Each structure stands twice: as C-alpha cells, then as structure tokens.
mmCIF file of C-alpha atoms and ligand atoms in Angstrom:
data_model
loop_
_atom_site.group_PDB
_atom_site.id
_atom_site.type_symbol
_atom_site.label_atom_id
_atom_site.label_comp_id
_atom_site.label_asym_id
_atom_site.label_seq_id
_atom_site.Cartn_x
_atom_site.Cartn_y
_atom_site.Cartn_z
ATOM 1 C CA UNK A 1348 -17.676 -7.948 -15.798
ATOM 2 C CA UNK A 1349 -15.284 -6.106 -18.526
ATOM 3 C CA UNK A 1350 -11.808 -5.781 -18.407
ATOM 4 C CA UNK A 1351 -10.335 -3.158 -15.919
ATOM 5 C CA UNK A 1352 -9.008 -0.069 -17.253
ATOM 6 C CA UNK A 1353 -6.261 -0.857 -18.756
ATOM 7 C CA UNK A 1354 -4.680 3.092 -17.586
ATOM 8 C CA UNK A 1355 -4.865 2.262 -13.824
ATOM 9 C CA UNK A 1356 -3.782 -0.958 -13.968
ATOM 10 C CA UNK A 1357 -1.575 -1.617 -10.742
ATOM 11 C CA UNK A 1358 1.832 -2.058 -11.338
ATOM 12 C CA UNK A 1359 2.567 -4.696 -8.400
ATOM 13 C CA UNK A 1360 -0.005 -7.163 -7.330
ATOM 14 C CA UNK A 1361 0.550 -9.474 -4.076
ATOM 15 C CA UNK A 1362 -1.346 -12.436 -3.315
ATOM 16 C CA UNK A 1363 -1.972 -14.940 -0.807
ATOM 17 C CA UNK A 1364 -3.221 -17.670 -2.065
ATOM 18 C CA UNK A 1365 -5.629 -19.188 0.127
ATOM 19 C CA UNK A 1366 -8.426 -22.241 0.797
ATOM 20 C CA UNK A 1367 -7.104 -25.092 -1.124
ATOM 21 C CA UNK A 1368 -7.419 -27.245 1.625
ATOM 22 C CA UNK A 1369 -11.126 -25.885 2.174
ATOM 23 C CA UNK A 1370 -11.923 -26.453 -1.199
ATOM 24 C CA UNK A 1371 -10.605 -30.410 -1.418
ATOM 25 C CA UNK A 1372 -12.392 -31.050 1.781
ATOM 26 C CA UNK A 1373 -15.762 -28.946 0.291
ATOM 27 C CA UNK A 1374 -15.544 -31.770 -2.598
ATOM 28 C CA UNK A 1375 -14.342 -34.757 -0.618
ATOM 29 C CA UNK A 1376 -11.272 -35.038 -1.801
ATOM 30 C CA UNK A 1377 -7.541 -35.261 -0.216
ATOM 31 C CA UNK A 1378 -6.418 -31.788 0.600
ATOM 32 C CA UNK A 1379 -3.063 -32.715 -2.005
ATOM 33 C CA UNK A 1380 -5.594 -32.174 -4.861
ATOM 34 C CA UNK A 1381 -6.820 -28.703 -3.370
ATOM 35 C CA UNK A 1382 -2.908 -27.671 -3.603
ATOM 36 C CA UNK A 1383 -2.693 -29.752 -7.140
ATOM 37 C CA UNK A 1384 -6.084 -27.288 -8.147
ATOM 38 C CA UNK A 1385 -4.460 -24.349 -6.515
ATOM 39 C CA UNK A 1386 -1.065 -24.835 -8.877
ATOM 40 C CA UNK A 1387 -3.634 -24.646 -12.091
ATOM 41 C CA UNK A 1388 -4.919 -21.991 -10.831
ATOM 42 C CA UNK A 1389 -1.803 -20.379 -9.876
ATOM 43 C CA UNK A 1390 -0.652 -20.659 -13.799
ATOM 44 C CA UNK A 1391 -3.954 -19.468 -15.423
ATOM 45 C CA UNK A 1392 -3.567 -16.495 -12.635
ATOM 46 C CA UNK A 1393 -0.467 -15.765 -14.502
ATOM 47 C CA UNK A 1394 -0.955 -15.840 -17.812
ATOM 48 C CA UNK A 1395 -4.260 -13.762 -17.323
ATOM 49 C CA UNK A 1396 -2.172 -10.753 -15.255
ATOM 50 C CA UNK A 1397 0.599 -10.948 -17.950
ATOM 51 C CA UNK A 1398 -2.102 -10.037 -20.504
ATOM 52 C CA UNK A 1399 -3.329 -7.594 -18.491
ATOM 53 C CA UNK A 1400 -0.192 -5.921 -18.409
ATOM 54 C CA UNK A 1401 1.100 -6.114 -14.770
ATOM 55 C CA UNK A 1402 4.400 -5.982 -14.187
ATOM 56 C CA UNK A 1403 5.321 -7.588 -10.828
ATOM 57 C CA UNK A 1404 3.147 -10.465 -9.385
ATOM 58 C CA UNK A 1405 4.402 -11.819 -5.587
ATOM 59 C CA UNK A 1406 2.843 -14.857 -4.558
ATOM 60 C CA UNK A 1407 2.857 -16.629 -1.290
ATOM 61 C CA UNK A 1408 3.328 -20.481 -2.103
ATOM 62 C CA UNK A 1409 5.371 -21.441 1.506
ATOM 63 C CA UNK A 1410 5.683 -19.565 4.572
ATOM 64 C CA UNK A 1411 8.040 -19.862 7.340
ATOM 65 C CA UNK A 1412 5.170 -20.858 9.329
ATOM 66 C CA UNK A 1413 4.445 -23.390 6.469
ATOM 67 C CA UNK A 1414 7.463 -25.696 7.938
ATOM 68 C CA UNK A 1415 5.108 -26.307 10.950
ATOM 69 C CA UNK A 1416 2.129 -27.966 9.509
ATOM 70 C CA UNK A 1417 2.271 -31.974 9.312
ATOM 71 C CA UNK A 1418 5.253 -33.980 7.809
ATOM 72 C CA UNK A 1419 3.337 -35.638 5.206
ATOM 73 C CA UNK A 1420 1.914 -31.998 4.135
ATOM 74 C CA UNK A 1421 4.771 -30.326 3.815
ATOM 75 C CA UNK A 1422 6.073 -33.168 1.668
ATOM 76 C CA UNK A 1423 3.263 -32.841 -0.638
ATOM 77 C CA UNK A 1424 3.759 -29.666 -0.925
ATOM 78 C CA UNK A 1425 7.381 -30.103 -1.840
ATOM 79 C CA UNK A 1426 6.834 -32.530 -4.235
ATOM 80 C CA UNK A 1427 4.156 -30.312 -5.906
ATOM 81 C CA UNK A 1428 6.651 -27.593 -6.033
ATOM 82 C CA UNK A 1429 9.430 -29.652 -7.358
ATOM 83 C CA UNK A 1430 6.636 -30.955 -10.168
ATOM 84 C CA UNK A 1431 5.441 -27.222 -11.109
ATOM 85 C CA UNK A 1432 9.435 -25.751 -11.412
ATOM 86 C CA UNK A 1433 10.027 -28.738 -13.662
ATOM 87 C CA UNK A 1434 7.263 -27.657 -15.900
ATOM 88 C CA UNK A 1435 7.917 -23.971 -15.787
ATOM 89 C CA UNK A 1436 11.422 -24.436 -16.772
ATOM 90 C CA UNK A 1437 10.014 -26.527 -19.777
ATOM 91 C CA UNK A 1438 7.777 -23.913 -20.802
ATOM 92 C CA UNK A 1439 9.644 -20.416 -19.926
ATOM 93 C CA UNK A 1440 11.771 -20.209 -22.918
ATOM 94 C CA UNK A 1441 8.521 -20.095 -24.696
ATOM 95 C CA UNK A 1442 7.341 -16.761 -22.113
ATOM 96 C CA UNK A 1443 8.074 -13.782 -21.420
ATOM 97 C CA UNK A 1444 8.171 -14.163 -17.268
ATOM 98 C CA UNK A 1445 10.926 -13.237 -15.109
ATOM 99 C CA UNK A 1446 11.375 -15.896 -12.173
ATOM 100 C CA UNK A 1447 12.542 -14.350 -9.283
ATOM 101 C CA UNK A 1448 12.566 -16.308 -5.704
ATOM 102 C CA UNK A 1449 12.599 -14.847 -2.239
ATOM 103 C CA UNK A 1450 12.821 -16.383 1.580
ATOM 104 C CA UNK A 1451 15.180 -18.542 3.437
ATOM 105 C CA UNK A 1452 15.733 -20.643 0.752
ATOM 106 C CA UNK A 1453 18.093 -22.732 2.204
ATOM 107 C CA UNK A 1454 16.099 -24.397 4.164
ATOM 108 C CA UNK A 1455 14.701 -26.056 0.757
ATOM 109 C CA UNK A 1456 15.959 -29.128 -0.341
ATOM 110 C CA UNK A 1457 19.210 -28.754 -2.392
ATOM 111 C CA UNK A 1458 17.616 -30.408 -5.716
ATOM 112 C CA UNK A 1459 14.733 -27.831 -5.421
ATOM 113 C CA UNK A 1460 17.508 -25.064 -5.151
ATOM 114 C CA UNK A 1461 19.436 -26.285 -8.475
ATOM 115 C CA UNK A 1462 15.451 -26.256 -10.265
ATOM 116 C CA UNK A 1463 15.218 -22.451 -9.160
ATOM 117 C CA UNK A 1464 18.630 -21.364 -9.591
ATOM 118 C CA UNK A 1465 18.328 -22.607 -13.345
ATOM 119 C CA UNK A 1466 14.539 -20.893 -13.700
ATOM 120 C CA UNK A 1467 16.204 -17.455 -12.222
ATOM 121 C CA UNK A 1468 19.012 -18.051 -15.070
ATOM 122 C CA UNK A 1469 16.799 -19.413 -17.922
ATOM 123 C CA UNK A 1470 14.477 -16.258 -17.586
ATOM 124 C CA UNK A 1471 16.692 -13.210 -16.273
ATOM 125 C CA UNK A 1472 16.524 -10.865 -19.032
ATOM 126 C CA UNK A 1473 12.664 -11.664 -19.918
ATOM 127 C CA UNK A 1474 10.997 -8.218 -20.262
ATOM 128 C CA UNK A 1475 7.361 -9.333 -19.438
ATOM 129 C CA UNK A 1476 5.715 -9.993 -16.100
ATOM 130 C CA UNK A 1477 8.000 -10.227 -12.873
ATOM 131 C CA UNK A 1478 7.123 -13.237 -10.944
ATOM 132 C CA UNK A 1479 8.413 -13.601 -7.323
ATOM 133 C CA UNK A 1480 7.631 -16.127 -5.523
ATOM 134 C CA UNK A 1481 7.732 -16.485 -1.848
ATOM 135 C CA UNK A 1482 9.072 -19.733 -0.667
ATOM 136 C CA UNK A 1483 10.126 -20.627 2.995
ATOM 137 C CA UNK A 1484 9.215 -16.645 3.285
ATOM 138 C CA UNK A 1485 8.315 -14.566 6.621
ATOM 139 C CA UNK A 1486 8.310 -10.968 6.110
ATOM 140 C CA UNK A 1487 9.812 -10.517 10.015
ATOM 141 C CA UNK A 1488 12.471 -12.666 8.985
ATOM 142 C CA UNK A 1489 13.068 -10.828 6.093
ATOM 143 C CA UNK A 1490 13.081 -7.417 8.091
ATOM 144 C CA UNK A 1491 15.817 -8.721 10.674
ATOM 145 C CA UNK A 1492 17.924 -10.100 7.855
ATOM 146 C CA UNK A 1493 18.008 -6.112 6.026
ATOM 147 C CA UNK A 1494 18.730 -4.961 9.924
ATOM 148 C CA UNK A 1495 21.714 -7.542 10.129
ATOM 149 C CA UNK A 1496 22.706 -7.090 6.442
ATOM 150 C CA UNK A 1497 23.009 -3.184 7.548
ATOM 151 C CA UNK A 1498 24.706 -3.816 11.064
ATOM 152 C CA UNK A 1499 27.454 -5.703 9.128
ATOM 153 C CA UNK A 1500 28.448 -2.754 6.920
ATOM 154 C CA UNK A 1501 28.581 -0.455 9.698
ATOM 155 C CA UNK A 1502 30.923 -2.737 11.564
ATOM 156 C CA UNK A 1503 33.333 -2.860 8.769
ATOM 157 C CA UNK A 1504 33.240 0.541 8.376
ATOM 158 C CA UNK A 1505 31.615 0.482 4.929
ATOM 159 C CA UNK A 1506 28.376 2.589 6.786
ATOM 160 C CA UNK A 1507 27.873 5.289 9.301
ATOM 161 C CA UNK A 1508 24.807 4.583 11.217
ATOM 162 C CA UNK A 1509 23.807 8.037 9.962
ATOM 163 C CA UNK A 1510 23.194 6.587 6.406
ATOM 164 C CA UNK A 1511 20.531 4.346 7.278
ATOM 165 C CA UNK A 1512 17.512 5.387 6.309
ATOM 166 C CA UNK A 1513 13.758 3.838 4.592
ATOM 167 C CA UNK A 1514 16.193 3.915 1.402
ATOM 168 C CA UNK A 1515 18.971 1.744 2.331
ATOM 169 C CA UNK A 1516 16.701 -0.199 4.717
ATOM 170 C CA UNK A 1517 14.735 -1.052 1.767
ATOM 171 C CA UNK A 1518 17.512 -2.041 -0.734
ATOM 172 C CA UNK A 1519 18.166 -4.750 1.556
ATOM 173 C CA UNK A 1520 14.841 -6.251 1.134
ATOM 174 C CA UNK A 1521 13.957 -9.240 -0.861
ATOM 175 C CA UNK A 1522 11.826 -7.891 -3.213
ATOM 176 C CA UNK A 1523 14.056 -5.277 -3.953
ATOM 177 C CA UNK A 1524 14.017 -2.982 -6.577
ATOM 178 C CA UNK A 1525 10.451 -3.908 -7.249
ATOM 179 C CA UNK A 1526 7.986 -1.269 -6.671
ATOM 180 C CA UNK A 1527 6.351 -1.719 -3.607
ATOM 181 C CA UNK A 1528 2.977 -3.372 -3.864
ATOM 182 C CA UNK A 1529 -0.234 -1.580 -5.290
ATOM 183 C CA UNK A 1530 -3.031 -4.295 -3.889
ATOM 184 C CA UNK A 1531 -2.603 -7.204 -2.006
ATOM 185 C CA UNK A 1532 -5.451 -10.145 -2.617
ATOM 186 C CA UNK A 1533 -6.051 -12.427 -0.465
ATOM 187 C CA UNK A 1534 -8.532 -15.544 -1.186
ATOM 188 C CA UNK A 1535 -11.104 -17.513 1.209
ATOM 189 C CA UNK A 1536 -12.890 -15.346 3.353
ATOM 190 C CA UNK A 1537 -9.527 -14.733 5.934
ATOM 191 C CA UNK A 1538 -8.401 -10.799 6.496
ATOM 192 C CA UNK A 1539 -5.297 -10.622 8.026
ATOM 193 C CA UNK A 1540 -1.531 -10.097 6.033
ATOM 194 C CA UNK A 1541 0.071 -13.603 8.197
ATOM 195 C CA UNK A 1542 3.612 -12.256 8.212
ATOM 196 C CA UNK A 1543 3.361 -11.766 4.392
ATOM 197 C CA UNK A 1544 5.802 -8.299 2.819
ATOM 198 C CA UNK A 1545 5.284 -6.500 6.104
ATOM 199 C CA UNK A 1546 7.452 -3.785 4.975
ATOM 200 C CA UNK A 1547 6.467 -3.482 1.168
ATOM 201 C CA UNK A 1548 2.548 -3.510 2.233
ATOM 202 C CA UNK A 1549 2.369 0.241 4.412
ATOM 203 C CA UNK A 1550 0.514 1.717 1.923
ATOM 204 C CA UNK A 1551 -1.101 -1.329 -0.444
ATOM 205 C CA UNK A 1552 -4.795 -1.466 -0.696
ATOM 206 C CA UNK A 1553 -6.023 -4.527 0.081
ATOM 207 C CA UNK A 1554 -8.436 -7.202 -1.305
ATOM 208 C CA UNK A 1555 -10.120 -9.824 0.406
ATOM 209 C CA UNK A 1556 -12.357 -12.357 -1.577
ATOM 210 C CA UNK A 1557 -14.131 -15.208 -0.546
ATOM 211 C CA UNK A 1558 -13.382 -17.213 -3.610
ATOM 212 C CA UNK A 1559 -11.149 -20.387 -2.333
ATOM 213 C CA UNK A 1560 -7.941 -20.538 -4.705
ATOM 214 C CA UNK A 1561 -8.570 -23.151 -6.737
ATOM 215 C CA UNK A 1562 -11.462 -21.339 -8.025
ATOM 216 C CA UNK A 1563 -9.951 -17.719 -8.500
ATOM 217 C CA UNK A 1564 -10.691 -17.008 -11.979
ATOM 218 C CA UNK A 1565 -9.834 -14.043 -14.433
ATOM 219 C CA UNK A 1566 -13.323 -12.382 -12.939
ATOM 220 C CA UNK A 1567 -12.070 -12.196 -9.818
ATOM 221 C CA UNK A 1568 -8.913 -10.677 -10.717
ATOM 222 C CA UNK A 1569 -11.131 -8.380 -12.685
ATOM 223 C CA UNK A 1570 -12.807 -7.812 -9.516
ATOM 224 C CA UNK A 1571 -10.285 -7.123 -7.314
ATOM 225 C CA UNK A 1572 -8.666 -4.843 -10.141
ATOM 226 C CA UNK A 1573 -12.182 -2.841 -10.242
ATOM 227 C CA UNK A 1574 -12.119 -2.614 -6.635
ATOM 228 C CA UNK A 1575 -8.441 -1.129 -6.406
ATOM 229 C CA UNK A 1576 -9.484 1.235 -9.091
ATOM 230 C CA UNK A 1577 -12.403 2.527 -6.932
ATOM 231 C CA UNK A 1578 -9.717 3.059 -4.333
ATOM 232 C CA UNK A 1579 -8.626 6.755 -3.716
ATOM 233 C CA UNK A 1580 -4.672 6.532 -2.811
ATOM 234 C CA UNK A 1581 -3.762 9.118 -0.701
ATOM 235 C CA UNK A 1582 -0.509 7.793 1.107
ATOM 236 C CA UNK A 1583 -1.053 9.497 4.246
ATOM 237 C CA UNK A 1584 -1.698 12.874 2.490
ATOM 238 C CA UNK A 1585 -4.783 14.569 1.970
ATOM 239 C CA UNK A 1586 -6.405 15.368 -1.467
ATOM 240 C CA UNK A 1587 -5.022 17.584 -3.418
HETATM 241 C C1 FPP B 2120 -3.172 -22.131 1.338
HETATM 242 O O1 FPP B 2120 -4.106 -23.130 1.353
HETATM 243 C C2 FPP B 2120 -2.125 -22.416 0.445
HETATM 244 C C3 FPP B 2120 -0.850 -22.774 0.794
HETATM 245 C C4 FPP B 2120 -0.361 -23.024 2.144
HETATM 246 C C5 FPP B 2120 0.145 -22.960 -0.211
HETATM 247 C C6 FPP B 2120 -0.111 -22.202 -1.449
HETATM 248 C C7 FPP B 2120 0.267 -23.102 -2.493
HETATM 249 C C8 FPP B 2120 -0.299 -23.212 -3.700
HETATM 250 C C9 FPP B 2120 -1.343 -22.365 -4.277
HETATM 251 C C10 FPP B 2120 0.138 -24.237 -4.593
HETATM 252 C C11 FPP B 2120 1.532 -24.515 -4.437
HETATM 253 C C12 FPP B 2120 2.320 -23.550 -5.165
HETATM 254 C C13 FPP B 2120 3.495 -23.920 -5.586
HETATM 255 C C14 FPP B 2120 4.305 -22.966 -6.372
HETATM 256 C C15 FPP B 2120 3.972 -25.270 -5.289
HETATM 257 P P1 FPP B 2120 -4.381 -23.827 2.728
HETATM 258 O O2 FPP B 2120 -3.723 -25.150 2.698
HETATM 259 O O3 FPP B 2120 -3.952 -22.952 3.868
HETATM 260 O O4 FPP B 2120 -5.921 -23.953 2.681
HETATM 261 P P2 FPP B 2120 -6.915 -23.985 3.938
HETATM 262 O O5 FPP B 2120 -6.714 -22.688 4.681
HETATM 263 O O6 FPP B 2120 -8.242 -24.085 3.277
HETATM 264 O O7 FPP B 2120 -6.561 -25.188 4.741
#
C-alpha cells in the first residue's frame, strides 16, 4: 500500500495500544516480552507518524484501570516505563518530539516523575511531532478534575457560573490546547474507547484493527490513514 495523501493527513492521531499480552502468549512467551515488543513498536510507530507529518500523537501506555491488574504486572510495566524514559531522554536531544504527559501522575513513583519532568523540560520547545502520553490516565477522571478545577474559580469569585461553557470546560482538559483528535486506532480485534479522551473523541473517526501491537507496522498506519481519508466528516452537519 502507498503512502497516504500527504494533504489529508490528520492532524491528531489517538491510539490504544492493544494485544501485547495476546501476542506473548500466541508465541509462548511471558506476557513482559509482549509489553517489551509493544515499546519497539511504540518507537518505530513514532518515528514513522513524525515522517508522515502528524502533529499530535496520544497514546494510551497506563490506565487508571491499569493499577488493578496483578502486582507483579504492574511492576513490569513500571520498570519497562522507567527503562523506555531513560532511553528517550538519551535520544531526544537528537529529535524533534515534544514530550508531553497527562493523568494522575502522582500516583507514579516519584523517580519516574523526576524522568518525565526532565523529558517535558529537555524537549519543550521541539517543533516536530507532539507526543502525549497517557499514564495513570482515565478520561472520567480527567472530566471531574476540569469540573472541580472550574467549581474552584467560581468559589473565589474569579468565575460566574455563566462563563462556563465547551470553551472553558475544555481548557481545563489535559490535552489541552491540542486539537481534538482526528482518528482514534485501536489494535487487536477490541471496539470499545475503555475510558480513553472521552471528551476530545465526540467527533473522531475511529479505527479498529486486528493487528496485536507488537506487530503494528507503518502499513497499518497507512491503513488506518487510508481508511480515515475515505471518511466523510460531517460533525453533526449535513453536506454542504
Ligand atoms: C495492552 O496490552 C497494553 C497495555 C496495557 C499497556 C500499553 C503499553 C505498551 C505498549 C508498552 C508500554 C509503554 C510504555 C510507554 C511503557 P494488554 O496487556 O492489554 O494485552 P492483552 O489485551 O492482549 O492482554
């Protein structure tokens, strides 16, 4: 398959990376190497889009929901995490991505907080790709937190209720002032958005690929990119 056209390229892509687990078990192996896989393909993912020209990727590496799976998972997934922000700050002064990191990050251990603090600082004037990535994220979570955020500045006075409106709700979002999201891909076979950018997704066409992860290649993005393309955005209006 050729390269999309480069014209209608979206400007935001989400993506919920899913199936490494399925595709460690498919071989054999410990689910730890489908993550491991999943981080490779995570970084050729990136490098592919940047060439491409996109401008904002969001990635789901962690949900809230994430906290809940076994102790010994969640480590490994730490540990993974704390092993690809070590290399990415290594490498970033060398590329032109933006780090950007939303969710209840607090909840992350406070070494993995210094490693994406520095990222954020190494690469916050980069003019290239946008990369946020979702860690510890829930997108209901993320909605009450704007509500709360907005409650507080009407109770000091700095707000009339009367002000609030999709505008100022949506400042107060995470992934603010990124354009909302043009398509949303999500791997292995499962359709549903799993409390992923409930807000940002009304009006993002969505993908859904059986490909596991690990094995989401530059033709797939091609593919979903074709698909999008084939896509006729209306946003509730009718053609004019
Ligand atoms: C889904 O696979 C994937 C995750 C829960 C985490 C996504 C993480 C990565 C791609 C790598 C880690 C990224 C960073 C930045 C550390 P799954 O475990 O739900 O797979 P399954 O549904 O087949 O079990």
């Amino acid at each position: 398959m050729g390269k999309p056209a480069s014209n209608i390229i979206p400007s935001h892509i989400a993506v919920i990376m899913d199936g490494n687990g399925r595709w460690a078990k498919s071989k054999g192996l410990p689910r730890s190497k489908g993550h491991e896989a999943g981080v490779k393909s995570l970084q050729e993912f990136i490098k592919y889009a940047g060439k491409l020209g996109i401008k904002y990727i969001t990635i789901y590496a962690f949900s809230s929901e994430n906290w809940l799976r076994p102790e010994s998972e969640v480590k490994t997934l730490m540990n993974l995490l704390r092993k690809y922000l070590k290399s990415e700050l290594k490498t970033a002064q060398k590329n032109e991505v933006r780090y950007r990191f939303i969710g209840d990050l607090f909840r992350l251990d406070a070494d993995i907080r210094d490693l994406i603090r520095d990222i954020e600082t190494l690469t916050k004037d980069k003019q290239g790709l946008t990369l946020n990535i979702a860690l510890s994220y829930g997108g209901k979570d993320e909605i009450v937190t704007a509500a709360r955020a907005l409650a507080t500045e009407v109770k000091e006075g700095r707000l009339t209720p009367d002000a609030i409106n999709e505008e100022t709700f949506a400042s107060k979002l995470l992934t603010y002032p990124a354009p909302y999201p043009d398509l949303l891909i999500r791997t292995s076979g499962e359709q549903r958005i799993s409390n992923f950018l409930l807000w940002q997704l009304a009006y993002t066409e969505m993908v859904f690929v059986d490909t596991l992860w690990p094995d989401f290649s530059a033709k797939d993005l091609d593919f979903a990119i074709n698909e999008f393309q084939n896509r006729k955005r209306r946003f509730g209006k009718i053609e004019d």
